[in-house]
Structures are given as C-alpha cells and as structure tokens.
Coordinates of C-alpha atoms in Angstrom, one line a residue:
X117 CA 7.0 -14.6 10.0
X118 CA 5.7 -12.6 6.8
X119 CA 8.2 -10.9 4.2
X120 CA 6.6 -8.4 2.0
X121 CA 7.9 -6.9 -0.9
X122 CA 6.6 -3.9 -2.3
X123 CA 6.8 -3.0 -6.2
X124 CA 5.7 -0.8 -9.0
X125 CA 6.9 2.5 -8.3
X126 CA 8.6 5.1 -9.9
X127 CA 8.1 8.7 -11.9
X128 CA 5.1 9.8 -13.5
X129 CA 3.6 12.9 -14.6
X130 CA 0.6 14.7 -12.7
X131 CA -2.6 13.3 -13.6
X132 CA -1.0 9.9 -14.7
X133 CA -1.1 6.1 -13.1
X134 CA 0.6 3.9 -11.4
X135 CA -0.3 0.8 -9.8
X136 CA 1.8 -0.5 -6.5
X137 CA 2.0 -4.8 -6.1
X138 CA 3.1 -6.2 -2.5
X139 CA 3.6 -10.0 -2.0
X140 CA 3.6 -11.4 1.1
X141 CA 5.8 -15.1 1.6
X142 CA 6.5 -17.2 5.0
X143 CA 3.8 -18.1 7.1
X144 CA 1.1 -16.4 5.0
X145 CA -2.0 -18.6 6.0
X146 CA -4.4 -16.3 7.6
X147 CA -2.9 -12.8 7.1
X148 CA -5.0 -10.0 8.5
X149 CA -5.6 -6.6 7.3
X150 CA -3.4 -5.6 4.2
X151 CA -2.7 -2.0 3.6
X152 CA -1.0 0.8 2.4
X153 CA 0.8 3.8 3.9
X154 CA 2.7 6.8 2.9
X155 CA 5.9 9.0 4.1
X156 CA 7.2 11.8 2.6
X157 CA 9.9 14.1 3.3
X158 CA 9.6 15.4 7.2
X159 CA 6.5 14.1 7.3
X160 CA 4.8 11.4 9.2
X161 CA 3.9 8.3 8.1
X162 CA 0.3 8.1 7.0
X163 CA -2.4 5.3 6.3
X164 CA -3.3 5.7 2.4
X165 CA -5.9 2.7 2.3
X166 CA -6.2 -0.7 3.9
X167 CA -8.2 -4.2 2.9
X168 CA -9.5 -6.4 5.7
X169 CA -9.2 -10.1 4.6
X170 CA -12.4 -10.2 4.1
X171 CA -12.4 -7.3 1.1
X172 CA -13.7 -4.8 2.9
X173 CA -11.4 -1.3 2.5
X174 CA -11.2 1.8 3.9
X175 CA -9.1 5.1 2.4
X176 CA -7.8 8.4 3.1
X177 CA -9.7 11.4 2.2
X178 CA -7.2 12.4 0.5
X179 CA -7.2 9.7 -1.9
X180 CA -11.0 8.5 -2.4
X181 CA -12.5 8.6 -5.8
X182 CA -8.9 8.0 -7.4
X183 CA -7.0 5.3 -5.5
X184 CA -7.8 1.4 -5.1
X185 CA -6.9 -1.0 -3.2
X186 CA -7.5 -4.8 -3.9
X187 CA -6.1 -8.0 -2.6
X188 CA -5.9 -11.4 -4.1
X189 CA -5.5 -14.3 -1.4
X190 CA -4.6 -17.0 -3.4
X191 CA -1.4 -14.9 -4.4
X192 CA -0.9 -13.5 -1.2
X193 CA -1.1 -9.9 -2.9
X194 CA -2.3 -6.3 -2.1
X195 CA -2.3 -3.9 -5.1
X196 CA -2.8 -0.1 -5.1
X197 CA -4.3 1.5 -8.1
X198 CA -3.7 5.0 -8.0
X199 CA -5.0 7.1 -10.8
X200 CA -5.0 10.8 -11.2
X201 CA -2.0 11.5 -9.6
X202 CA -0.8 15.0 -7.7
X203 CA 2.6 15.8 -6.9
X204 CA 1.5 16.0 -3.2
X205 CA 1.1 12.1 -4.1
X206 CA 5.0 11.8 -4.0
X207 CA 6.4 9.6 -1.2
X208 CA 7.8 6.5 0.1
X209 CA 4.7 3.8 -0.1
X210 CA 4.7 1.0 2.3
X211 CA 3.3 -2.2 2.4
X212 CA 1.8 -3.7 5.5
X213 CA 0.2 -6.5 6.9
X214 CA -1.2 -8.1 10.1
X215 CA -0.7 -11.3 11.4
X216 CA -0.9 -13.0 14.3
X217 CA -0.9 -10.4 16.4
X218 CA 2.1 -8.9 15.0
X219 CA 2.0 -5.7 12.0
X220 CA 4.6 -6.8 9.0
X221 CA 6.3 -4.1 6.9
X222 CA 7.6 -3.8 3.6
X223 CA 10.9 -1.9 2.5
X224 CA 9.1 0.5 0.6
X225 CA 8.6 1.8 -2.7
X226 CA 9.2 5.2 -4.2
X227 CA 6.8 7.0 -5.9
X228 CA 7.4 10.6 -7.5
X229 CA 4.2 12.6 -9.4
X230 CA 5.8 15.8 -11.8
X231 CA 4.1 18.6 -11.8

C-alpha cells in the first residue's frame, strides 16, 4: 500500500508560480512512474506530466516550456513546478503513482490562476 499526499496549492495570479509537492509513505520501495494529472470543472481528468523512476518525463502540450516535474527518491517525492500560469491552468491536481501493478492516488490539491 502507497498513501500520497499532495500539497502546495492554492490562488495565484495569471502569469505567477506555484510549485505542487506529493509524498508517498507505506510500502514505497520500488514505486513506479510518478505523475501528475488535472480535473477541472465538467471536465475530464487529464495527464499534466509524469516521471518514470528512472527521471525520464513526459508533459502535456499544453504545459511544455512552463511546467516541471521532478522526483526525489530518497524522499519519496514528486514536485511540479509550474510557472507562467493561465487561468485555463485552474483545477484539481492529483498526485499519482504506480506500484506493483497497482496505480495510487492522491486526494488532490486545488489550484486557481486569476485572470
């Protein structure tokens, strides 16, 4: 079993940063792919970036050029940089991660961009 919990959200202006933390805890050793994903309002829920255990990340086209993602293994931690932010940036982000077979999520973390 993995718990994630997902941080670092909350309201900021267009063109402004944030940066989203999840930490995994339980049976962490060997956790997968780490990543990222979005849902706003009657919307489906979307893939905004993802990390591979071994560092290698892949993003939206949507976000490329402003958003990062990182992970540090010896915290059990995937971060999202997200710079540059739109107000079509505004959703519930979502922490997930994959192990053994088995996709983890986290509770979610609001994030709303002003226009």
């Amino acid at each position: 079993q993995v718990q994630l919990v997902e941080s670092g959200g909350g309201l900021v202006q267009a063109g402004g940063s944030l940066r989203l933390s999840c930490a995994a805890s339980g049976s962490t050793f060997s956790i997968g792919a780490m990543g990222w994903y979005r849902q706003a309002p009657g919307k489906q829920r979307e893939l905004v970036a993802a990390i591979s255990s071994s560092g290698t990340t892949n993003y939206a086209d949507s976000v490329k050029g402003r958003f990062t993602i990182s992970r540090d293994n010896a915290k059990n931690t995937v971060y999202l940089q997200m710079n540059s932010l739109k107000p079509e940036d505004t959703a519930a982000y979502y922490c997930k991660a994959y192990f053994r077979g088995f996709d983890y999520w986290g509770q979610g973390t609001q994030v709303t961009v002003s226009s």
